[in-house]
CSV table of N, CA and C in Angstrom, one decimal:
chain,number,residue,atom,x,y,z
A,1,UNK,N,-28.9,3.5,-1.8
A,1,UNK,CA,-28.0,3.3,-0.7
A,1,UNK,C,-27.2,4.6,-0.5
A,2,UNK,N,-26.6,4.7,0.6
A,2,UNK,CA,-25.7,5.9,0.9
A,2,UNK,C,-24.6,5.3,1.8
A,3,UNK,N,-23.5,4.8,1.2
A,3,UNK,CA,-22.5,4.1,1.9
A,3,UNK,C,-21.2,4.9,1.7
A,4,UNK,N,-20.3,4.7,2.7
A,4,UNK,CA,-19.0,5.4,2.6
A,4,UNK,C,-17.9,4.4,3.1
A,5,UNK,N,-16.7,4.6,2.5
A,5,UNK,CA,-15.5,3.9,3.0
A,5,UNK,C,-14.3,4.9,2.8
A,6,UNK,N,-13.5,5.0,3.8
A,6,UNK,CA,-12.3,5.8,3.7
A,6,UNK,C,-11.2,5.0,3.1
A,7,UNK,N,-10.2,5.8,2.4
A,7,UNK,CA,-9.2,5.0,1.7
A,7,UNK,C,-7.9,5.9,1.7
A,8,UNK,N,-6.8,5.2,1.5
A,8,UNK,CA,-5.5,5.8,1.3
A,8,UNK,C,-4.8,5.0,0.2
A,9,UNK,N,-4.0,5.6,-0.7
A,9,UNK,CA,-3.3,4.9,-1.7
A,9,UNK,C,-1.8,5.4,-1.6
A,10,UNK,N,-0.9,4.3,-1.4
A,10,UNK,CA,0.5,4.6,-1.3
A,10,UNK,C,1.3,3.8,-2.4
A,11,UNK,N,2.2,4.5,-3.1
A,11,UNK,CA,3.0,3.8,-4.1
A,11,UNK,C,4.5,4.2,-3.8
A,12,UNK,N,5.3,3.2,-3.4
A,12,UNK,CA,6.7,3.4,-3.2
A,12,UNK,C,6.9,4.5,-2.1
A,13,UNK,N,6.1,4.5,-1.0
A,13,UNK,CA,6.2,5.3,0.1
A,13,UNK,C,5.6,6.7,-0.1
A,14,UNK,N,5.0,7.0,-1.2
A,14,UNK,CA,4.4,8.3,-1.5
A,14,UNK,C,2.9,8.1,-1.5
A,15,UNK,N,2.2,9.0,-0.8
A,15,UNK,CA,0.7,9.0,-0.8
A,15,UNK,C,0.2,9.6,-2.2
A,16,UNK,N,-0.7,8.9,-2.8
A,16,UNK,CA,-1.2,9.3,-4.1
A,16,UNK,C,-2.6,9.8,-3.9
A,17,UNK,N,-2.8,10.9,-4.5
A,17,UNK,CA,-4.2,11.6,-4.4
A,17,UNK,C,-4.9,11.6,-5.8
A,18,UNK,N,-6.2,11.4,-5.8
A,18,UNK,CA,-6.9,11.5,-7.0
A,18,UNK,C,-6.9,13.0,-7.5
A,19,UNK,N,-7.1,13.2,-8.8
A,19,UNK,CA,-7.1,14.6,-9.3
A,19,UNK,C,-8.1,15.4,-8.7
A,20,UNK,N,-7.9,16.7,-8.7
A,20,UNK,CA,-8.9,17.7,-8.2
A,20,UNK,C,-10.2,17.5,-9.0
A,21,UNK,N,-11.3,17.6,-8.3
A,21,UNK,CA,-12.6,17.4,-9.1
A,21,UNK,C,-12.8,18.6,-10.0
A,22,UNK,N,-13.4,18.3,-11.1
A,22,UNK,CA,-13.6,19.4,-12.1
A,22,UNK,C,-15.1,19.6,-12.3
A,23,UNK,N,-15.5,20.8,-12.6
A,23,UNK,CA,-16.9,21.1,-12.8
A,23,UNK,C,-17.8,21.4,-11.5
A,24,UNK,N,-19.0,21.6,-11.8
A,24,UNK,CA,-19.9,22.0,-10.7
A,24,UNK,C,-20.2,20.9,-9.7
A,25,UNK,N,-20.2,19.6,-10.1
A,25,UNK,CA,-20.6,18.5,-9.2
A,25,UNK,C,-19.6,18.3,-8.2
A,26,UNK,N,-18.3,18.7,-8.3
A,26,UNK,CA,-17.3,18.5,-7.3
A,26,UNK,C,-17.0,17.1,-7.0
A,27,UNK,N,-17.1,16.2,-8.1
A,27,UNK,CA,-16.9,14.8,-7.9
A,27,UNK,C,-15.8,14.2,-8.7
A,28,UNK,N,-15.2,13.2,-8.2
A,28,UNK,CA,-14.2,12.4,-8.9
A,28,UNK,C,-15.0,11.1,-9.1
A,29,UNK,N,-15.4,10.8,-10.4
A,29,UNK,CA,-16.1,9.6,-10.6
A,29,UNK,C,-17.5,9.9,-11.2
A,30,UNK,N,-18.5,9.0,-10.9
A,30,UNK,CA,-19.9,9.1,-11.4
A,30,UNK,C,-20.9,9.2,-10.2
A,31,UNK,N,-22.1,9.5,-10.6
A,31,UNK,CA,-23.1,9.7,-9.5
A,31,UNK,C,-23.1,8.5,-8.5
A,32,UNK,N,-23.2,7.3,-9.0
A,32,UNK,CA,-23.3,6.1,-8.1
A,32,UNK,C,-22.1,5.9,-7.3
A,33,UNK,N,-20.9,6.2,-7.8
A,33,UNK,CA,-19.7,5.8,-7.1
A,33,UNK,C,-18.7,6.9,-7.4
A,34,UNK,N,-18.2,7.6,-6.3
A,34,UNK,CA,-17.3,8.8,-6.5
A,34,UNK,C,-16.6,9.1,-5.2
A,35,UNK,N,-15.8,10.2,-5.3
A,35,UNK,CA,-15.1,10.8,-4.2
A,35,UNK,C,-15.3,12.3,-4.3
A,36,UNK,N,-15.0,13.0,-3.3
A,36,UNK,CA,-15.1,14.5,-3.3
A,36,UNK,C,-13.8,15.1,-2.9
A,37,UNK,N,-12.7,14.5,-3.3
A,37,UNK,CA,-11.4,15.0,-2.9
A,37,UNK,C,-11.3,14.9,-1.4
A,38,UNK,N,-11.9,13.8,-0.8
A,38,UNK,CA,-11.9,13.6,0.6
A,38,UNK,C,-11.4,12.3,1.1
A,39,UNK,N,-10.8,11.5,0.2
A,39,UNK,CA,-10.3,10.2,0.5
A,39,UNK,C,-11.4,9.3,1.1
A,40,UNK,N,-12.6,9.5,0.5
A,40,UNK,CA,-13.7,8.7,0.9
A,40,UNK,C,-14.5,8.2,-0.3
A,41,UNK,N,-14.7,6.9,-0.4
A,41,UNK,CA,-15.5,6.4,-1.4
A,41,UNK,C,-17.0,6.6,-1.1
A,42,UNK,N,-17.8,7.2,-2.0
A,42,UNK,CA,-19.2,7.5,-1.8
A,42,UNK,C,-19.9,6.6,-2.7
A,43,UNK,N,-20.9,5.8,-2.2
A,43,UNK,CA,-21.8,5.0,-3.0
A,43,UNK,C,-23.2,5.5,-2.7
A,44,UNK,N,-23.8,6.2,-3.7
A,44,UNK,CA,-25.0,6.9,-3.5
A,44,UNK,C,-25.9,6.7,-4.6
A,45,UNK,N,-27.0,6.0,-4.4
A,45,UNK,CA,-28.0,5.7,-5.4
A,45,UNK,C,-28.6,4.3,-5.3
A,46,UNK,N,-29.0,3.8,-6.4
A,46,UNK,CA,-29.7,2.5,-6.5
A,46,UNK,C,-28.7,1.5,-7.0
A,47,UNK,N,-28.4,0.4,-6.3
A,47,UNK,CA,-27.5,-0.6,-6.7
A,47,UNK,C,-28.4,-1.7,-7.3
A,48,UNK,N,-28.1,-2.0,-8.6
A,48,UNK,CA,-28.8,-3.2,-9.2
A,48,UNK,C,-28.0,-4.5,-9.0
A,49,UNK,N,-26.7,-4.3,-8.7
A,49,UNK,CA,-25.9,-5.5,-8.5
A,49,UNK,C,-24.8,-5.0,-7.4
A,50,UNK,N,-24.5,-5.9,-6.5
A,50,UNK,CA,-23.5,-5.5,-5.5
A,50,UNK,C,-22.1,-5.2,-6.0
A,51,UNK,N,-21.9,-5.8,-7.2
A,51,UNK,CA,-20.6,-5.5,-7.9
A,51,UNK,C,-20.4,-4.0,-8.2
A,52,UNK,N,-21.5,-3.3,-8.2
A,52,UNK,CA,-21.4,-1.8,-8.5
A,52,UNK,C,-20.8,-1.1,-7.3
A,53,UNK,N,-20.7,-1.8,-6.1
A,53,UNK,CA,-20.1,-1.1,-4.9
A,53,UNK,C,-18.8,-1.8,-4.6
A,54,UNK,N,-18.1,-2.3,-5.6
A,54,UNK,CA,-16.8,-3.0,-5.4
A,54,UNK,C,-15.7,-1.9,-5.6
A,55,UNK,N,-14.6,-2.3,-5.1
A,55,UNK,CA,-13.3,-1.4,-5.2
A,55,UNK,C,-13.0,-1.3,-6.7
A,56,UNK,N,-13.1,-2.4,-7.5
A,56,UNK,CA,-12.9,-2.3,-8.9
A,56,UNK,C,-13.8,-1.3,-9.6
A,57,UNK,N,-15.1,-1.3,-9.2
A,57,UNK,CA,-16.0,-0.4,-9.8
A,57,UNK,C,-15.6,1.1,-9.5
A,58,UNK,N,-15.1,1.3,-8.3
A,58,UNK,CA,-14.7,2.6,-7.9
A,58,UNK,C,-13.6,3.1,-8.7
A,59,UNK,N,-12.5,2.3,-8.9
A,59,UNK,CA,-11.4,2.7,-9.7
A,59,UNK,C,-11.8,2.9,-11.1
A,60,UNK,N,-12.7,2.1,-11.7
A,60,UNK,CA,-13.2,2.3,-13.0
A,60,UNK,C,-13.9,3.7,-13.1
A,61,UNK,N,-14.7,4.0,-12.1
A,61,UNK,CA,-15.6,5.2,-12.1
A,61,UNK,C,-14.6,6.5,-12.1
A,62,UNK,N,-13.5,6.4,-11.4
A,62,UNK,CA,-12.6,7.6,-11.4
A,62,UNK,C,-11.6,7.6,-12.4
A,63,UNK,N,-11.7,6.6,-13.4
A,63,UNK,CA,-10.7,6.6,-14.5
A,63,UNK,C,-9.5,5.8,-14.3
A,64,UNK,N,-9.5,4.9,-13.3
A,64,UNK,CA,-8.3,4.0,-13.1
A,64,UNK,C,-8.7,2.6,-13.2
A,65,UNK,N,-8.0,1.7,-12.6
A,65,UNK,CA,-8.3,0.3,-12.5
A,65,UNK,C,-7.6,-0.3,-11.4
A,66,UNK,N,-8.1,-1.5,-11.0
A,66,UNK,CA,-7.6,-2.3,-9.9
A,66,UNK,C,-7.7,-3.7,-10.2
A,67,UNK,N,-6.6,-4.5,-9.9
A,67,UNK,CA,-6.6,-5.9,-10.1
A,67,UNK,C,-5.9,-6.5,-8.9
A,68,UNK,N,-5.7,-7.8,-8.8
A,68,UNK,CA,-5.1,-8.4,-7.7
A,68,UNK,C,-3.5,-8.2,-7.8
A,69,UNK,N,-3.0,-7.7,-8.9
A,69,UNK,CA,-1.6,-7.5,-9.0
A,69,UNK,C,-1.2,-6.2,-9.6
A,70,UNK,N,-2.1,-5.2,-9.6
A,70,UNK,CA,-1.8,-3.9,-10.0
A,70,UNK,C,-2.9,-2.8,-9.8
A,71,UNK,N,-2.5,-1.6,-9.9
A,71,UNK,CA,-3.4,-0.5,-9.7
A,71,UNK,C,-3.0,0.6,-10.7
A,72,UNK,N,-4.1,1.3,-11.3
A,72,UNK,CA,-3.9,2.5,-12.0
A,72,UNK,C,-4.7,3.6,-11.4
A,73,UNK,N,-4.1,4.7,-11.1
A,73,UNK,CA,-4.7,5.8,-10.4
A,73,UNK,C,-4.5,7.1,-11.2
A,74,UNK,N,-5.6,7.8,-11.6
A,74,UNK,CA,-5.4,9.1,-12.1
A,74,UNK,C,-5.0,10.1,-11.1
A,75,UNK,N,-4.1,11.0,-11.4
A,75,UNK,CA,-3.7,12.1,-10.6
A,75,UNK,C,-3.7,13.4,-11.4
A,76,UNK,N,-3.5,14.5,-10.7
A,76,UNK,CA,-3.3,15.8,-11.5
A,76,UNK,C,-2.1,15.7,-12.4
A,77,UNK,N,-1.1,14.9,-12.1
A,77,UNK,CA,0.1,14.8,-12.9
A,77,UNK,C,0.0,13.7,-13.9
A,78,UNK,N,-1.1,13.0,-14.0
A,78,UNK,CA,-1.2,11.9,-15.0
A,78,UNK,C,-1.5,10.6,-14.4
A,79,UNK,N,-1.6,9.6,-15.2
A,79,UNK,CA,-2.0,8.2,-14.6
A,79,UNK,C,-0.7,7.6,-14.0
A,80,UNK,N,-0.9,7.1,-12.8
A,80,UNK,CA,0.1,6.3,-12.1
A,80,UNK,C,-0.3,4.8,-12.3
A,81,UNK,N,0.6,4.0,-12.9
A,81,UNK,CA,0.2,2.6,-13.1
A,81,UNK,C,1.4,1.7,-12.6
A,82,UNK,N,1.1,0.8,-11.7
A,82,UNK,CA,2.1,-0.1,-11.2
A,82,UNK,C,1.6,-1.6,-11.1
A,83,UNK,N,2.4,-2.5,-11.3
A,83,UNK,CA,2.0,-3.9,-11.3
A,83,UNK,C,3.1,-4.7,-10.5
A,84,UNK,N,2.7,-5.8,-9.9
A,84,UNK,CA,3.6,-6.6,-9.2
A,84,UNK,C,4.8,-6.9,-10.0
A,85,UNK,N,6.0,-6.7,-9.4
A,85,UNK,CA,7.3,-6.8,-10.2
A,85,UNK,C,7.9,-5.5,-10.6
A,86,UNK,N,7.1,-4.5,-10.7
A,86,UNK,CA,7.7,-3.1,-10.9
A,86,UNK,C,8.5,-2.8,-9.7
A,87,UNK,N,9.4,-1.8,-9.8
A,87,UNK,CA,10.3,-1.6,-8.7
A,87,UNK,C,10.0,-0.4,-7.9
A,88,UNK,N,10.3,-0.5,-6.6
A,88,UNK,CA,10.3,0.6,-5.6
A,88,UNK,C,11.7,0.5,-5.0
A,89,UNK,N,12.4,1.7,-5.0
A,89,UNK,CA,13.7,1.7,-4.3
A,89,UNK,C,14.6,0.6,-4.9
A,90,UNK,N,14.5,0.4,-6.2
A,90,UNK,CA,15.3,-0.6,-7.0
A,90,UNK,C,15.1,-2.0,-6.6
A,91,UNK,N,14.0,-2.3,-5.9
A,91,UNK,CA,13.6,-3.7,-5.5
A,91,UNK,C,12.3,-4.0,-6.1
A,92,UNK,N,12.0,-5.2,-6.5
A,92,UNK,CA,10.7,-5.7,-7.0
A,92,UNK,C,9.6,-5.4,-5.9
A,93,UNK,N,8.5,-4.9,-6.4
A,93,UNK,CA,7.4,-4.5,-5.4
A,93,UNK,C,6.1,-5.3,-5.7
A,94,UNK,N,5.2,-5.1,-4.8
A,94,UNK,CA,3.9,-5.9,-4.9
A,94,UNK,C,2.9,-5.0,-4.3
A,95,UNK,N,1.6,-5.2,-4.9
A,95,UNK,CA,0.4,-4.5,-4.4
A,95,UNK,C,-0.2,-5.3,-3.3
A,96,UNK,N,-0.5,-4.6,-2.2
A,96,UNK,CA,-1.3,-5.1,-1.1
A,96,UNK,C,-2.5,-4.2,-0.8
A,97,UNK,N,-3.6,-4.8,-0.5
A,97,UNK,CA,-4.8,-4.0,-0.2
A,97,UNK,C,-5.4,-4.5,1.1
A,98,UNK,N,-5.6,-3.6,2.0
A,98,UNK,CA,-6.1,-4.0,3.4
A,98,UNK,C,-7.5,-3.3,3.6
A,99,UNK,N,-8.4,-4.0,4.2
A,99,UNK,CA,-9.7,-3.5,4.6
A,99,UNK,C,-9.7,-3.7,6.1
A,100,UNK,N,-9.8,-2.5,6.9
A,100,UNK,CA,-9.9,-2.6,8.3
A,100,UNK,C,-8.7,-3.4,8.9
A,101,UNK,N,-7.6,-3.2,8.3
A,101,UNK,CA,-6.3,-3.8,8.8
A,101,UNK,C,-6.1,-5.3,8.4
A,102,UNK,N,-7.0,-5.8,7.6
A,102,UNK,CA,-6.9,-7.2,7.1
A,102,UNK,C,-6.6,-7.2,5.6
A,103,UNK,N,-5.7,-8.1,5.2
A,103,UNK,CA,-5.3,-8.2,3.8
A,103,UNK,C,-6.4,-8.8,3.0
A,104,UNK,N,-6.7,-8.2,1.8
A,104,UNK,CA,-7.8,-8.6,0.9
A,104,UNK,C,-7.1,-9.4,-0.2
A,105,UNK,N,-7.5,-10.6,-0.5
A,105,UNK,CA,-7.0,-11.4,-1.6
A,105,UNK,C,-7.4,-11.0,-3.0
A,106,UNK,N,-8.6,-10.6,-3.2
A,106,UNK,CA,-9.1,-10.2,-4.5
A,106,UNK,C,-9.7,-8.8,-4.4
A,107,UNK,N,-8.9,-7.8,-4.4
A,107,UNK,CA,-9.4,-6.5,-4.1
A,107,UNK,C,-10.4,-5.9,-5.1
A,108,UNK,N,-10.2,-6.2,-6.4
A,108,UNK,CA,-11.2,-5.6,-7.3
A,108,UNK,C,-12.7,-6.0,-7.1
A,109,UNK,N,-12.9,-7.2,-6.6
A,109,UNK,CA,-14.2,-7.7,-6.3
A,109,UNK,C,-14.8,-7.4,-4.9
A,110,UNK,N,-13.9,-6.8,-4.1
A,110,UNK,CA,-14.3,-6.5,-2.7
A,110,UNK,C,-15.4,-5.4,-2.7
A,111,UNK,N,-16.5,-5.7,-2.1
A,111,UNK,CA,-17.6,-4.8,-1.9
A,111,UNK,C,-17.5,-4.1,-0.6
A,112,UNK,N,-17.6,-2.8,-0.6
A,112,UNK,CA,-17.5,-2.0,0.6
A,112,UNK,C,-18.6,-2.4,1.6
A,113,UNK,N,-18.4,-2.2,2.8
A,113,UNK,CA,-19.4,-2.5,3.8
A,113,UNK,C,-20.6,-1.5,3.7
A,114,UNK,N,-21.8,-1.9,4.0
A,114,UNK,CA,-23.0,-1.1,3.8
A,114,UNK,C,-23.3,-0.2,4.9
A,115,UNK,N,-22.4,0.8,5.1
A,115,UNK,CA,-22.5,1.7,6.2
A,115,UNK,C,-22.3,3.2,5.8
A,116,UNK,N,-23.1,4.1,6.3
A,116,UNK,CA,-22.9,5.5,6.0
A,116,UNK,C,-21.8,6.1,6.7
A,117,UNK,N,-21.6,5.7,8.0
A,117,UNK,CA,-20.5,6.3,8.8
A,117,UNK,C,-19.3,5.4,8.8
A,118,UNK,N,-18.2,6.1,8.9
A,118,UNK,CA,-16.9,5.3,9.0
A,118,UNK,C,-16.2,5.7,10.3
A,119,UNK,N,-15.9,4.7,11.1
A,119,UNK,CA,-16.4,3.4,11.2
A,119,UNK,C,-17.9,3.4,11.6
A,120,UNK,N,-18.7,2.4,11.4
A,120,UNK,CA,-18.3,1.0,11.1
A,120,UNK,C,-17.9,0.8,9.6
A,121,UNK,N,-18.1,1.8,8.7
A,121,UNK,CA,-17.7,1.5,7.3
A,121,UNK,C,-16.3,1.3,7.2
A,122,UNK,N,-15.9,0.8,6.0
A,122,UNK,CA,-14.5,0.3,5.8
A,122,UNK,C,-13.5,1.4,5.8
A,123,UNK,N,-12.3,1.0,6.2
A,123,UNK,CA,-11.1,1.8,6.0
A,123,UNK,C,-10.1,1.0,5.2
A,124,UNK,N,-9.9,1.5,4.0
A,124,UNK,CA,-9.1,0.7,3.0
A,124,UNK,C,-7.8,1.3,2.7
A,125,UNK,N,-6.8,0.5,2.7
A,125,UNK,CA,-5.4,1.0,2.4
A,125,UNK,C,-4.8,0.2,1.2
A,126,UNK,N,-4.4,0.9,0.2
A,126,UNK,CA,-3.7,0.3,-1.0
A,126,UNK,C,-2.3,0.7,-0.9
A,127,UNK,N,-1.4,-0.3,-0.9
A,127,UNK,CA,0.0,-0.1,-0.7
A,127,UNK,C,0.8,-0.9,-1.7
A,128,UNK,N,1.5,-0.2,-2.6
A,128,UNK,CA,2.5,-0.8,-3.5
A,128,UNK,C,3.8,-0.6,-3.0
A,129,UNK,N,4.6,-1.7,-2.6
A,129,UNK,CA,5.8,-1.5,-1.9
A,129,UNK,C,6.7,-2.7,-2.2
A,130,UNK,N,8.0,-2.5,-1.9
A,130,UNK,CA,9.0,-3.5,-1.9
A,130,UNK,C,9.1,-4.3,-0.6
A,131,UNK,N,8.5,-3.7,0.4
A,131,UNK,CA,8.5,-4.3,1.8
A,131,UNK,C,7.7,-5.6,1.9
A,132,UNK,N,8.1,-6.5,2.7
A,132,UNK,CA,7.3,-7.7,3.0
A,132,UNK,C,6.0,-7.2,3.7
A,133,UNK,N,4.9,-8.0,3.6
A,133,UNK,CA,3.6,-7.6,4.2
A,133,UNK,C,3.7,-7.4,5.7
A,134,UNK,N,4.6,-8.1,6.4
A,134,UNK,CA,4.8,-8.0,7.8
A,134,UNK,C,5.3,-6.6,8.3
A,135,UNK,N,5.9,-5.9,7.3
A,135,UNK,CA,6.5,-4.6,7.6
A,135,UNK,C,5.6,-3.4,7.2
A,136,UNK,N,4.4,-3.7,6.8
A,136,UNK,CA,3.4,-2.6,6.3
A,136,UNK,C,2.4,-2.4,7.4
A,137,UNK,N,2.2,-1.1,7.7
A,137,UNK,CA,1.1,-0.7,8.6
A,137,UNK,C,-0.2,-0.8,7.8
A,138,UNK,N,-1.1,-1.7,8.1
A,138,UNK,CA,-2.3,-1.9,7.3
A,138,UNK,C,-3.4,-0.9,7.6
A,139,UNK,N,-3.2,0.0,8.5
A,139,UNK,CA,-4.3,0.9,8.9
A,139,UNK,C,-4.1,2.3,8.2
A,140,UNK,N,-5.1,3.0,8.1
A,140,UNK,CA,-5.0,4.4,7.5
A,140,UNK,C,-5.0,5.4,8.6
A,141,UNK,N,-4.5,6.5,8.4
A,141,UNK,CA,-4.4,7.6,9.4
A,141,UNK,C,-5.6,8.4,9.5
């Protein structure tokens, strides 16, 4: 397969970027699932199980993790880890994940859409915020 999904990660109002790729391959992640410092999930190769194209698998591939109540993201400054109840602007915050503007209930098991071009491929936004869901822009720029 050769699928793509665009993404943004926001924590407490700050956009979070994966670390700069290291080495000749210019990849953040592994051959099957990676990014190229382009805010795009790349699924390239043979899938033996659709779970291999999930958001949870992507975060695992890049050295982080994703659950329904938290996210860990490697950055050039170190690992950023937040969970529901941690604070943003001195208020308890929560993780929301949107695909194509719609809230995802179980983000780690969400399998990206099987498209090479975006759109129709997914546009995914991860937002950890103290704001209620109604006040979040669910689309990516």
